[in-house]
mmCIF file with all atom_site columns, C-alpha atoms in Angstrom:
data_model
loop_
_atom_site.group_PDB
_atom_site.id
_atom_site.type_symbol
_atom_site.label_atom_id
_atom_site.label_alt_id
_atom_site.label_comp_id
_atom_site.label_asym_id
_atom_site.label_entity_id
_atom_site.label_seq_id
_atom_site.pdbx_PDB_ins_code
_atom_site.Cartn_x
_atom_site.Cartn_y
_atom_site.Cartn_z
_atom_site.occupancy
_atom_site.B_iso_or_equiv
_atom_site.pdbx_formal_charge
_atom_site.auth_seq_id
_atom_site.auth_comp_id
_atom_site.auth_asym_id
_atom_site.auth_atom_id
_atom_site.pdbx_PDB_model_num
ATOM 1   C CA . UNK L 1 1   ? 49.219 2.120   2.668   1.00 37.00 ? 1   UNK L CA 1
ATOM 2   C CA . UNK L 1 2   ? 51.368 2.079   -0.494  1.00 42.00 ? 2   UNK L CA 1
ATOM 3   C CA . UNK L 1 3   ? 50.639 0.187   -2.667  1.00 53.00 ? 3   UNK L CA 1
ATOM 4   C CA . UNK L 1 4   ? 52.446 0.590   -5.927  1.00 54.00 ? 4   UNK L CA 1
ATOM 5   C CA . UNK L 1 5   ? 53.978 -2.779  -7.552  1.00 55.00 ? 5   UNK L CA 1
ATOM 6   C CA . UNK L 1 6   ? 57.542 -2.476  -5.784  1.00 64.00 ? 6   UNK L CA 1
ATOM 7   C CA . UNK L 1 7   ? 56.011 -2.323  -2.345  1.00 80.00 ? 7   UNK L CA 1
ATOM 8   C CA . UNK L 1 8   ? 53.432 -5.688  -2.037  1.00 87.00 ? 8   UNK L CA 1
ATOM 9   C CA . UNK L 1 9   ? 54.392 -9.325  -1.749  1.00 91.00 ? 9   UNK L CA 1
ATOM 10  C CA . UNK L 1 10  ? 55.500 -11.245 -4.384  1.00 93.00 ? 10  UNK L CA 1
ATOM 11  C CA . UNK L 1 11  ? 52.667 -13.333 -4.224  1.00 92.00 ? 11  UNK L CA 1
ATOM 12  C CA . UNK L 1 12  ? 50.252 -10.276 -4.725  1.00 95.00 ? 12  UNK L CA 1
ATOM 13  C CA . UNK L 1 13  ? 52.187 -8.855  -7.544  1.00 95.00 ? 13  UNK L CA 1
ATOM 14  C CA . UNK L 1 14  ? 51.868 -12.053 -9.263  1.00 96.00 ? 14  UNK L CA 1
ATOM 15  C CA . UNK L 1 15  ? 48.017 -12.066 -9.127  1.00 96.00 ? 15  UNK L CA 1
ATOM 16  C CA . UNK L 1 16  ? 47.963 -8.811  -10.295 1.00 95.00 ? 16  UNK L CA 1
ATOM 17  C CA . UNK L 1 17  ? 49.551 -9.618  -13.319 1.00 95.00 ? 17  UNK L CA 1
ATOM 18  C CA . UNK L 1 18  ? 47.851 -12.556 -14.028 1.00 95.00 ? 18  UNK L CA 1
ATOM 19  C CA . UNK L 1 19  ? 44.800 -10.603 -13.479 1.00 94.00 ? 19  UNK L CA 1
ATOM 20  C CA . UNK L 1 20  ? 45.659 -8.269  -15.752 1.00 93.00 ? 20  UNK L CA 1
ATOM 21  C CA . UNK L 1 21  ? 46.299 -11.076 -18.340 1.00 92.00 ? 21  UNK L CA 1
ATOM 22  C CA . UNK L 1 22  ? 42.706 -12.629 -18.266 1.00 92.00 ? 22  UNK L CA 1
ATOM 23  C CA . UNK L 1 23  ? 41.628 -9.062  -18.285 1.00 90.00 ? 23  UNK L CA 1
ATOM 24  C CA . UNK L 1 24  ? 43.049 -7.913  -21.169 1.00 87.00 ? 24  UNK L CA 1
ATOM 25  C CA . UNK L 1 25  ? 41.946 -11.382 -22.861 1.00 85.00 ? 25  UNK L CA 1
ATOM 26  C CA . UNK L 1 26  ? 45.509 -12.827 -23.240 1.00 88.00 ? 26  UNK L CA 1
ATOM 27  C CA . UNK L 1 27  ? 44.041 -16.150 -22.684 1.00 87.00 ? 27  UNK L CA 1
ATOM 28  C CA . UNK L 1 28  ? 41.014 -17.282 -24.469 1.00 86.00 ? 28  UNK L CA 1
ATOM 29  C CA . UNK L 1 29  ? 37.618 -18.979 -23.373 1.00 87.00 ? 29  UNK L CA 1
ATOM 30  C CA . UNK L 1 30  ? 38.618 -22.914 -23.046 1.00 87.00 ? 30  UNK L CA 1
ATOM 31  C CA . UNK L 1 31  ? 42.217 -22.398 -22.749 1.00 88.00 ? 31  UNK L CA 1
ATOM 32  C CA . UNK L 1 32  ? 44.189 -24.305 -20.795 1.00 89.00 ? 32  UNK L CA 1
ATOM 33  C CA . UNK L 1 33  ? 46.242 -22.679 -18.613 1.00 90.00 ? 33  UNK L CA 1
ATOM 34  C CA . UNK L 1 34  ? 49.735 -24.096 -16.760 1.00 89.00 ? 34  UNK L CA 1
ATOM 35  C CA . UNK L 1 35  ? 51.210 -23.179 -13.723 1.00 90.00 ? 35  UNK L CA 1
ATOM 36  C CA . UNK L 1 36  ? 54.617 -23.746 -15.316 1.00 91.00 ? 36  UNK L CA 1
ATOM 37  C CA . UNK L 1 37  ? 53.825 -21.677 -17.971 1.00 92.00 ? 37  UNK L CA 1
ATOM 38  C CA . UNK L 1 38  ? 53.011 -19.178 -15.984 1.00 93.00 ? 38  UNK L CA 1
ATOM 39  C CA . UNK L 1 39  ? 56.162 -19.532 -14.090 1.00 94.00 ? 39  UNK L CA 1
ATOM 40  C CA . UNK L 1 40  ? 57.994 -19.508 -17.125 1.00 94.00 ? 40  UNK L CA 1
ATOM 41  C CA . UNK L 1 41  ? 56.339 -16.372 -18.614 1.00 93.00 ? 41  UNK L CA 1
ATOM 42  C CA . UNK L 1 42  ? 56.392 -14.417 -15.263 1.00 94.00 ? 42  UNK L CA 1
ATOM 43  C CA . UNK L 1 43  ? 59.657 -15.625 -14.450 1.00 95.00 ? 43  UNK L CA 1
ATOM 44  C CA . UNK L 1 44  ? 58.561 -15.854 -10.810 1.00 95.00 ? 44  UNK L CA 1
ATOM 45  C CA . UNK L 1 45  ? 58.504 -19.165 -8.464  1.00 94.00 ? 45  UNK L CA 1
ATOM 46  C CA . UNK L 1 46  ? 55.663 -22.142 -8.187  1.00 94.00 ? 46  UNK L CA 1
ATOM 47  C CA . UNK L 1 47  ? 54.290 -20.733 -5.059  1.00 95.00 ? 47  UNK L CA 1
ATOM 48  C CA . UNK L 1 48  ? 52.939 -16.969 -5.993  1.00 96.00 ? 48  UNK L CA 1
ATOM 49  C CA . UNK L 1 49  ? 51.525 -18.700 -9.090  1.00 95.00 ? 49  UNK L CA 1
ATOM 50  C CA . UNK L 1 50  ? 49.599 -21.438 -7.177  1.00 94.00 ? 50  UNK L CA 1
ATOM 51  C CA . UNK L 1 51  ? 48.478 -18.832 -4.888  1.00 95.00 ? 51  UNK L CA 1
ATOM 52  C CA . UNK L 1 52  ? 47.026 -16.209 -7.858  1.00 95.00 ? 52  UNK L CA 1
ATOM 53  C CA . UNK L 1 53  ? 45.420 -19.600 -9.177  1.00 94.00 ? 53  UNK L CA 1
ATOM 54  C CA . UNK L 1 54  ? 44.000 -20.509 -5.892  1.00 93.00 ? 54  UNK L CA 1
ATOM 55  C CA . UNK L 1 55  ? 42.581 -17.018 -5.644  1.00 94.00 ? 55  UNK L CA 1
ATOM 56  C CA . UNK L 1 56  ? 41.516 -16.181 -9.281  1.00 94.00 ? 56  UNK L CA 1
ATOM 57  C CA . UNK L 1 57  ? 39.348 -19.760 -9.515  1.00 93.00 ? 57  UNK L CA 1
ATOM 58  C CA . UNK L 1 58  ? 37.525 -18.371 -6.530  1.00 91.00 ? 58  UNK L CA 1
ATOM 59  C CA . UNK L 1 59  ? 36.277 -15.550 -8.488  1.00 90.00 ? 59  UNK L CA 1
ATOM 60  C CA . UNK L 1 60  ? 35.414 -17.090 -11.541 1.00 89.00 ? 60  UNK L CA 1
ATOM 61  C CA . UNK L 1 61  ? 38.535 -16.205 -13.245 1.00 91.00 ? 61  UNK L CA 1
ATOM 62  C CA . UNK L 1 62  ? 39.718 -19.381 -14.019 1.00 92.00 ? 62  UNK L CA 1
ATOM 63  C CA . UNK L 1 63  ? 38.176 -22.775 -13.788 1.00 91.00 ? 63  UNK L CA 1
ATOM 64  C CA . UNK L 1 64  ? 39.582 -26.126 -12.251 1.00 87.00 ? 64  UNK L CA 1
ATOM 65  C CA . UNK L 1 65  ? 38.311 -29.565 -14.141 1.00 83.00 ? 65  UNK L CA 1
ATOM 66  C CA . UNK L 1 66  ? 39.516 -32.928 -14.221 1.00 72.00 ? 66  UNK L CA 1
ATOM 67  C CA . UNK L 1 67  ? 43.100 -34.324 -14.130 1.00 70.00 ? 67  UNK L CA 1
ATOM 68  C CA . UNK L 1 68  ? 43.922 -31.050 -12.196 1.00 71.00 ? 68  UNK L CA 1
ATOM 69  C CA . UNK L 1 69  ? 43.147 -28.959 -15.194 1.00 82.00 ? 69  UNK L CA 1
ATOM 70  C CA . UNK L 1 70  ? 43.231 -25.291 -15.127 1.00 89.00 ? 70  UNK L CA 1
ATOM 71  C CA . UNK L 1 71  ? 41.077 -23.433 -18.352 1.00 91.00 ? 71  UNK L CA 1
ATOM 72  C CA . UNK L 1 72  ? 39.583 -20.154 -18.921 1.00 90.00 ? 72  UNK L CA 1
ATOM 73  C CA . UNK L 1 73  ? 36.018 -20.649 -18.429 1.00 89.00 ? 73  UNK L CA 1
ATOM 74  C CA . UNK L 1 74  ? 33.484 -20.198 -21.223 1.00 88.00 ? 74  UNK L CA 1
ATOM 75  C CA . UNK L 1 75  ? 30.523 -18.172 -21.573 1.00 90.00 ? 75  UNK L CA 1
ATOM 76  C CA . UNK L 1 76  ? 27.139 -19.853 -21.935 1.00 92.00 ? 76  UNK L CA 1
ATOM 77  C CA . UNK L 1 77  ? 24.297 -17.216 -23.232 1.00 94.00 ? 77  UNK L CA 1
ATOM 78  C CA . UNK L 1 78  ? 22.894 -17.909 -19.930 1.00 95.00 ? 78  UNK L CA 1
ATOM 79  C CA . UNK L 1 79  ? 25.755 -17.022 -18.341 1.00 94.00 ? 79  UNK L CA 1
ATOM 80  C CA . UNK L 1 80  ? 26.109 -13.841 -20.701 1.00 95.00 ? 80  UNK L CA 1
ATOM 81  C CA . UNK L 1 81  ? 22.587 -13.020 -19.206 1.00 96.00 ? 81  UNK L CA 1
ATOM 82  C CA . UNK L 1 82  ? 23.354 -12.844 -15.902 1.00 96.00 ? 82  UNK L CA 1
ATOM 83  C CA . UNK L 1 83  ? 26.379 -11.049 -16.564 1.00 96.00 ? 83  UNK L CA 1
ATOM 84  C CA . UNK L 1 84  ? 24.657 -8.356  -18.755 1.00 96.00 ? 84  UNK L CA 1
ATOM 85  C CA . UNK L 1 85  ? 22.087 -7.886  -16.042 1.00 97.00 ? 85  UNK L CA 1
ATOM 86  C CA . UNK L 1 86  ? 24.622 -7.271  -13.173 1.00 97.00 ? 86  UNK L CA 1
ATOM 87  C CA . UNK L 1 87  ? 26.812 -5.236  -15.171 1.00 97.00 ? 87  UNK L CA 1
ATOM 88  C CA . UNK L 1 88  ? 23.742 -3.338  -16.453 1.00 96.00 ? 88  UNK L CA 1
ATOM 89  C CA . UNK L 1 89  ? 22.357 -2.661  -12.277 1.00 97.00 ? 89  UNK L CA 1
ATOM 90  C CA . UNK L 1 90  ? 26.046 -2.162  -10.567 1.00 98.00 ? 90  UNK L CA 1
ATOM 91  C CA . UNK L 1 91  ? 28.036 -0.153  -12.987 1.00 98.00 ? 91  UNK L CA 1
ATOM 92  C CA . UNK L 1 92  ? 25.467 2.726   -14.112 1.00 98.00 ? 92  UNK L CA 1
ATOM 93  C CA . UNK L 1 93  ? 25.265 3.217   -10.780 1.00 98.00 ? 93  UNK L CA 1
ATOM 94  C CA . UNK L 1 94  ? 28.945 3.656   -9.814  1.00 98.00 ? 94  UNK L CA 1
ATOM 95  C CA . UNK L 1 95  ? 29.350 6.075   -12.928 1.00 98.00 ? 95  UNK L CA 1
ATOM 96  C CA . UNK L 1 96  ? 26.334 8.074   -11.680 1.00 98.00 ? 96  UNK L CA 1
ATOM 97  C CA . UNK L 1 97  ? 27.991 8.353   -8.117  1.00 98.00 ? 97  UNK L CA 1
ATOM 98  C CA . UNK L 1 98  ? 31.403 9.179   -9.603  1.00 98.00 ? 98  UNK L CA 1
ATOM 99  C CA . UNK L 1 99  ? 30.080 11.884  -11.126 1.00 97.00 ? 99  UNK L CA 1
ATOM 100 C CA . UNK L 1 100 ? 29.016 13.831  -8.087  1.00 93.00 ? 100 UNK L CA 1
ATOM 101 C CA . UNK L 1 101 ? 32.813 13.535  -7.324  1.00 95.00 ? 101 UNK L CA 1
ATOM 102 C CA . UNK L 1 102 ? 34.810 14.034  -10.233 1.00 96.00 ? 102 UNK L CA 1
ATOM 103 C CA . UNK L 1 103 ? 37.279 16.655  -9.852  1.00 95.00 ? 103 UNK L CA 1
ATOM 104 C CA . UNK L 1 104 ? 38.561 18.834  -13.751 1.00 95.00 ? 104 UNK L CA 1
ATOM 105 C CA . UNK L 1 105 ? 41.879 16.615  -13.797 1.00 97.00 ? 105 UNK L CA 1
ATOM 106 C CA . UNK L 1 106 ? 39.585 13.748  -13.152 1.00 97.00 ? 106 UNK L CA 1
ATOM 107 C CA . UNK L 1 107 ? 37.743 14.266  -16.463 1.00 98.00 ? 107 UNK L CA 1
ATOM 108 C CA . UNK L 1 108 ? 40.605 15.569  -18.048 1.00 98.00 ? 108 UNK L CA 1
ATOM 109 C CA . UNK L 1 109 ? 42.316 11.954  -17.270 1.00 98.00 ? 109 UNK L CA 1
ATOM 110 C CA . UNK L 1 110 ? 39.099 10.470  -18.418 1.00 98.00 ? 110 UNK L CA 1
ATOM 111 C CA . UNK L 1 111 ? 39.143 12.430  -21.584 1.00 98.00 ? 111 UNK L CA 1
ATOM 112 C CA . UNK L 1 112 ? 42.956 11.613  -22.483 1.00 98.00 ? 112 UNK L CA 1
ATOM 113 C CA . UNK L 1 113 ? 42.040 7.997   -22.120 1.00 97.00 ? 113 UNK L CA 1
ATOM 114 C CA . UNK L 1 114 ? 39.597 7.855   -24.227 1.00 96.00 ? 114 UNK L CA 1
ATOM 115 C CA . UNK L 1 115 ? 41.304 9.805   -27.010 1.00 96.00 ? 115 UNK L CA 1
ATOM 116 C CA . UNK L 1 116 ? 44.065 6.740   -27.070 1.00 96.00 ? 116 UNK L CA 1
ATOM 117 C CA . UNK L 1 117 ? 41.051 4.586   -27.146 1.00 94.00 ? 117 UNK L CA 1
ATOM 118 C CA . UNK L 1 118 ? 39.873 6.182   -30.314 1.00 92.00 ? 118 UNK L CA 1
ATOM 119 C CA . UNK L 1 119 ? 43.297 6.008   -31.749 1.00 93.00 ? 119 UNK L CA 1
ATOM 120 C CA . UNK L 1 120 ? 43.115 1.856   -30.911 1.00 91.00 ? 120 UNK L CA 1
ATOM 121 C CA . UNK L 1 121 ? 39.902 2.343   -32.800 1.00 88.00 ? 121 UNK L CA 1
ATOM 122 C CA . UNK L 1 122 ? 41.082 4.053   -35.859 1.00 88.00 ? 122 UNK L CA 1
ATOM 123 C CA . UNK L 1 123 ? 44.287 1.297   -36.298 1.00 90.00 ? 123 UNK L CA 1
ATOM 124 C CA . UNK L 1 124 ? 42.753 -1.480  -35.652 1.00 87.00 ? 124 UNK L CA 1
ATOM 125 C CA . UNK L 1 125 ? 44.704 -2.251  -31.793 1.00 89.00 ? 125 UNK L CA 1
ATOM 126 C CA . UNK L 1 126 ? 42.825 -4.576  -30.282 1.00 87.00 ? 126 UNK L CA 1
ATOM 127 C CA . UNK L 1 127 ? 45.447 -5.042  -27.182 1.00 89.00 ? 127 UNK L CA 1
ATOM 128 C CA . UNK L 1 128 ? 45.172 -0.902  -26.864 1.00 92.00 ? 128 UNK L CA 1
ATOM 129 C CA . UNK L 1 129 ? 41.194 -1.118  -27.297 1.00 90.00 ? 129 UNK L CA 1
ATOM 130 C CA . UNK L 1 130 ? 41.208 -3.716  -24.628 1.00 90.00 ? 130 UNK L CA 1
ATOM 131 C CA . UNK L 1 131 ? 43.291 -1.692  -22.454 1.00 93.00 ? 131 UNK L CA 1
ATOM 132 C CA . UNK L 1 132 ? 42.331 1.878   -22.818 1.00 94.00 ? 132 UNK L CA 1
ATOM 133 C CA . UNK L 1 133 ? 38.508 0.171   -22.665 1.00 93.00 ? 133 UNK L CA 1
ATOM 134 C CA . UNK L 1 134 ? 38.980 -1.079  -19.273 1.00 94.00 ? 134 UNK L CA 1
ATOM 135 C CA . UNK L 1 135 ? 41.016 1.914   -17.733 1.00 96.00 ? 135 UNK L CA 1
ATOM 136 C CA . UNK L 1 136 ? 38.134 4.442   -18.816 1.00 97.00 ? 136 UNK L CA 1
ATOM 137 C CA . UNK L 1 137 ? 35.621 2.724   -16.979 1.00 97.00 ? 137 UNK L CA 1
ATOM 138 C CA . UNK L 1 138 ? 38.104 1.515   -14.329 1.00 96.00 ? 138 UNK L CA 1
ATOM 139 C CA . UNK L 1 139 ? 38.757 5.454   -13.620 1.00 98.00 ? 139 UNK L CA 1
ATOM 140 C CA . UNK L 1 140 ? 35.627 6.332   -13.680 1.00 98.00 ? 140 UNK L CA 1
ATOM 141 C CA . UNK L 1 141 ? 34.398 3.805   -11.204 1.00 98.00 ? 141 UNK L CA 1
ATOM 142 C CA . UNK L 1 142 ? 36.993 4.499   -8.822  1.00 98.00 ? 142 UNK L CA 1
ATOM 143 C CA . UNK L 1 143 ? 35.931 7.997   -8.182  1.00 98.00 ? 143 UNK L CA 1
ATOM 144 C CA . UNK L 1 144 ? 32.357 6.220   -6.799  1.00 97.00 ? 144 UNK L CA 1
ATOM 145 C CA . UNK L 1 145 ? 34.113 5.810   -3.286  1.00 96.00 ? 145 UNK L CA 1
ATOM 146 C CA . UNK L 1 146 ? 31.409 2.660   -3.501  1.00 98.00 ? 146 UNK L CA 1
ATOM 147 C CA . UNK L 1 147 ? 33.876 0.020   -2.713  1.00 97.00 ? 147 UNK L CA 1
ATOM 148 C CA . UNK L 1 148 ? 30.702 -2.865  -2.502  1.00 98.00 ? 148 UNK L CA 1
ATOM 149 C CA . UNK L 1 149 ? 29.712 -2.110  -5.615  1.00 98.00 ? 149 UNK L CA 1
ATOM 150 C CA . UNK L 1 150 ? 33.754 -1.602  -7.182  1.00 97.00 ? 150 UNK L CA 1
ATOM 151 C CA . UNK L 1 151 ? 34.296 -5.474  -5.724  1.00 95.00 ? 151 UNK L CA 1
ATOM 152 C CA . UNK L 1 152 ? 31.184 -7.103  -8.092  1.00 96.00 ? 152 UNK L CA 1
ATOM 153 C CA . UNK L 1 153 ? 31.798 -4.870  -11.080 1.00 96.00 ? 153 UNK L CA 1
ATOM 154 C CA . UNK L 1 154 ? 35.798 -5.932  -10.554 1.00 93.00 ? 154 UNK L CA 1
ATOM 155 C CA . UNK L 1 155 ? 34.747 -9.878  -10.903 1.00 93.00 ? 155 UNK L CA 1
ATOM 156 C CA . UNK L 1 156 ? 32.125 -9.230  -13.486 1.00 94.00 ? 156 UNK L CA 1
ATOM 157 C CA . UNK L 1 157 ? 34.736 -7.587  -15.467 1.00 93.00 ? 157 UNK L CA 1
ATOM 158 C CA . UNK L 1 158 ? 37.397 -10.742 -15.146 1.00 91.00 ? 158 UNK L CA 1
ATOM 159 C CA . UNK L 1 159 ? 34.578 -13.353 -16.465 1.00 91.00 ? 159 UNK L CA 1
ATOM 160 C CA . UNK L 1 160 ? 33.975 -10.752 -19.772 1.00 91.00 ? 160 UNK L CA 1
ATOM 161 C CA . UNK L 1 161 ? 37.189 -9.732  -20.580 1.00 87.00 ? 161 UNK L CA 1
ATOM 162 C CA . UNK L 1 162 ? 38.265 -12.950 -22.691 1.00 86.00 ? 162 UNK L CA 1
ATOM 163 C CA . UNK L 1 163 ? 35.258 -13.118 -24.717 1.00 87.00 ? 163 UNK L CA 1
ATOM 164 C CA . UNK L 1 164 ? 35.304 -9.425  -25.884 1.00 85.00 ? 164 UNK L CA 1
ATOM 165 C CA . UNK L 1 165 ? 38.825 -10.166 -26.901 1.00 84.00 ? 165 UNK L CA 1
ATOM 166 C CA . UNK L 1 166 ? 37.314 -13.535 -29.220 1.00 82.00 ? 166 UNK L CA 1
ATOM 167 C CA . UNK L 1 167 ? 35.181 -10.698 -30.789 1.00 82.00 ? 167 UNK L CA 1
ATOM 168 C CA . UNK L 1 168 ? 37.316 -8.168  -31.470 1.00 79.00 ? 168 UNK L CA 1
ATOM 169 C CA . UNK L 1 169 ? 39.497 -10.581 -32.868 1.00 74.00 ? 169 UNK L CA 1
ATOM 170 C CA . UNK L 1 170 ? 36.735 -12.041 -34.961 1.00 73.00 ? 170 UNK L CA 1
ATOM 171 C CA . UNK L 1 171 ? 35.093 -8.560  -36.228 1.00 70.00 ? 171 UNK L CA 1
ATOM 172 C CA . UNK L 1 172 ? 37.995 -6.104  -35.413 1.00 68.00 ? 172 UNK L CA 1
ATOM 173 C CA . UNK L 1 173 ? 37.580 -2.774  -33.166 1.00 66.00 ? 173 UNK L CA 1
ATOM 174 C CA . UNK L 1 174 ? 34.922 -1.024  -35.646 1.00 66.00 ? 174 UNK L CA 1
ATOM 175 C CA . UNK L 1 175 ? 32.865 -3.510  -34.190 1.00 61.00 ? 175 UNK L CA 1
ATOM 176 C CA . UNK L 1 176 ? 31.969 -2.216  -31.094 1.00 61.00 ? 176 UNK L CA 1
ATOM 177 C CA . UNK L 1 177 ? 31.605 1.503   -31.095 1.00 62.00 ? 177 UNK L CA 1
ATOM 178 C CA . UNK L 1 178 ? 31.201 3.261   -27.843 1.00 75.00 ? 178 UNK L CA 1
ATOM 179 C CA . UNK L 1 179 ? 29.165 5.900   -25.841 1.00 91.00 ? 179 UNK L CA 1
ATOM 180 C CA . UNK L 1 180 ? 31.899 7.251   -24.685 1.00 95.00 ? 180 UNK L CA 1
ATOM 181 C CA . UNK L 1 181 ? 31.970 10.518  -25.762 1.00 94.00 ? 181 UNK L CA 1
ATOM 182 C CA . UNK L 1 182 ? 28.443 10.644  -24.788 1.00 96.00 ? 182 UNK L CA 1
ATOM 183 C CA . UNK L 1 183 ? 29.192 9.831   -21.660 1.00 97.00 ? 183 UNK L CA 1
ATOM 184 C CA . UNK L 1 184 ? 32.344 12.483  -21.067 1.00 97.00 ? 184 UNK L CA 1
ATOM 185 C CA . UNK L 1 185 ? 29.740 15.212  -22.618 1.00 97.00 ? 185 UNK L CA 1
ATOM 186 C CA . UNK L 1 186 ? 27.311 14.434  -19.523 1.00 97.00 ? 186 UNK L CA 1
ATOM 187 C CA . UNK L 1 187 ? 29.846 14.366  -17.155 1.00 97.00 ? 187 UNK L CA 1
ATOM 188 C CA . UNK L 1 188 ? 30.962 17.542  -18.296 1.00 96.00 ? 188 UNK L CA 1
ATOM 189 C CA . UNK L 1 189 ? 27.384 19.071  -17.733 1.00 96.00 ? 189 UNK L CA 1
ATOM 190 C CA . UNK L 1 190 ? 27.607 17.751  -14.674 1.00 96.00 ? 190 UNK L CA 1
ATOM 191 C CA . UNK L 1 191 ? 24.881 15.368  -15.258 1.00 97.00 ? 191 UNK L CA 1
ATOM 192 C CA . UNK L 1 192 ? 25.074 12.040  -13.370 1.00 97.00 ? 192 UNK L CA 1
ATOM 193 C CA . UNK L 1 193 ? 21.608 10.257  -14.739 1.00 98.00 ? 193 UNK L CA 1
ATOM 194 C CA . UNK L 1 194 ? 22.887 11.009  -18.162 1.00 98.00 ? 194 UNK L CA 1
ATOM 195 C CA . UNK L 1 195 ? 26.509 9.570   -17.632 1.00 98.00 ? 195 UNK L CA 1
ATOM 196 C CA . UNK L 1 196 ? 24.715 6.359   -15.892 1.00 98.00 ? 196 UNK L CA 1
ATOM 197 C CA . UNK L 1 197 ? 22.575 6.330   -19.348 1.00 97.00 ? 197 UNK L CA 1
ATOM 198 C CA . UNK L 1 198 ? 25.475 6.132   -22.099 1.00 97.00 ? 198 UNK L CA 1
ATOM 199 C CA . UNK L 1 199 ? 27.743 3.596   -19.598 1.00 97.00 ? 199 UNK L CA 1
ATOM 200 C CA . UNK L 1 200 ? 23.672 1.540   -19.427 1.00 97.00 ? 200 UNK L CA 1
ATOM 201 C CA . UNK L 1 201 ? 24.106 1.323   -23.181 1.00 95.00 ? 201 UNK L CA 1
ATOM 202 C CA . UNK L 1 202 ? 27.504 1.050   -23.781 1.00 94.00 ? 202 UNK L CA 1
ATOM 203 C CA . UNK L 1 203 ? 28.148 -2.019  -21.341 1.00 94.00 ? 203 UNK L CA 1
ATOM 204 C CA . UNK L 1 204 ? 24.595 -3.248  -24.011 1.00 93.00 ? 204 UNK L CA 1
ATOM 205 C CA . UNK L 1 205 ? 26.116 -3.068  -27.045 1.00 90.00 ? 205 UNK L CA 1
ATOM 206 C CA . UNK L 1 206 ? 29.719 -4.454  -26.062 1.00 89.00 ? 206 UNK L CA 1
ATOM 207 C CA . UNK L 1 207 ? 26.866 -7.685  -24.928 1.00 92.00 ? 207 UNK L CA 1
ATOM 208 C CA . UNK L 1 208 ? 24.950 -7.797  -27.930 1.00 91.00 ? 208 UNK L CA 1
ATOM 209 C CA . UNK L 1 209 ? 28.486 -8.134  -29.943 1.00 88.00 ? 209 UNK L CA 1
ATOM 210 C CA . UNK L 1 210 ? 29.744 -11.057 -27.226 1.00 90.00 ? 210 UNK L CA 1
ATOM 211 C CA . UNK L 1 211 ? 25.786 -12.413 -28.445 1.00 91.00 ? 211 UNK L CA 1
ATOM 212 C CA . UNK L 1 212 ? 26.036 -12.270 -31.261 1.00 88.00 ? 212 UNK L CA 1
ATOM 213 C CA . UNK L 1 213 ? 29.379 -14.109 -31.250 1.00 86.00 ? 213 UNK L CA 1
ATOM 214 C CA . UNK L 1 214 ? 28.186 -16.879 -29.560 1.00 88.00 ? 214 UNK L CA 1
ATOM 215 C CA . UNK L 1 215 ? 25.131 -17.352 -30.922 1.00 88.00 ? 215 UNK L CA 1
ATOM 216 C CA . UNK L 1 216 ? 27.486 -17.816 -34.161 1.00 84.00 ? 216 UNK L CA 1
ATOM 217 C CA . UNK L 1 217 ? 29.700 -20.670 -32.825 1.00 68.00 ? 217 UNK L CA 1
#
């Protein structure tokens, strides 16, 4: 099946996109957020957007309240918790089994990635951090084949992207240094429990700084 952008449903390319946006942290934690401006912004019709809605509150994406309210859910340290510990059990365990299957342009896409993520790093980009942040470990998870596990680490992923957006624009991108490069040296040695080991504690220090900032306000 293809499935690049020009070839699915309207209604499909929508969520995407707004996916992408709550990903990426466009919207932050207790922000309302409008089907109109949505339309608006997307320039798309009322439908697709209802639909993405419809879908992205039952993930956790988005939240409905009163008064037919749409926000961006907040994080409670609880709820950090059980995120942390999810993350923590499903995604060392998708990096170990990519590695058994990573082909050299593999890593060398891998690799290039995270060289534009140190770039981000070095100027300050929190958009590009955000971005190049996600596609490493989205790559790297997709080469699992593990598509159980790729489903819970996707929705995991939607309810922590705003809030490591709040604090990298609280504390900046020096903020939360990554294993990265610890990671791409395992992989390279071909050595899956090691990869699993740096993604283990770089998912823990990106949740220590989301802590921390929440513990703060």
């Amino acid at each position: 099946m293809d499935n690049s952008p020009q070839n699915l449903p309207v209604h499909e390319v929508v969520y995407r996109q707004i996916r992408e946006m709550i990903l990426l942290g466009e919207f932050a934690p207790g922000q309302p957020v409008t089907i109109q401006g949505l339309v608006q912004e997307l320039g798309v019709g009322m439908t697709p957007v209802r639909e993405a809605i419809r879908r992205l509150t039952a993930e956790g994406a988005l939240e409905f309240q009163g008064n037919r309210r749409i926000i961006l859910p907040q994080l409670s340290l609880s709820q950090l918790d059980e995120i942390a510990f999810a993350r923590q059990s499903i995604e060392p365990r998708l990096a170990y089994l990519a590695t058994s299957r990573m082909s050299g342009d593999a890593y060398q896409g891998l690799y290039d990635t995270d060289q534009a993520l140190n770039v981000a790093i070095a100027n300050g980009n929190v958009a590009d951090y955000l971005k190049y942040n996600y596609r490493f470990h989205h790559d790297l998870y997709q080469l699992s084949d593990a598509h159980i596990l790729l489903s819970m680490s996707a929705s995991l992923w939607l309810r922590i992207g705003p809030s490591l957006r709040v604090v990298l624009g609280r504390y900046g991108t020096a903020s939360l240094p990554d294993k990265h490069q610890e990671a791409l040296q395992a992989m390279h040695d071909g050595d899956p429990q090691a990869v699993a080991q740096a993604i283990r504690e770089d998912l823990h220090q990106g949740h220590e700084a989301i802590r921390q900032s929440l513990e703060s306000a």
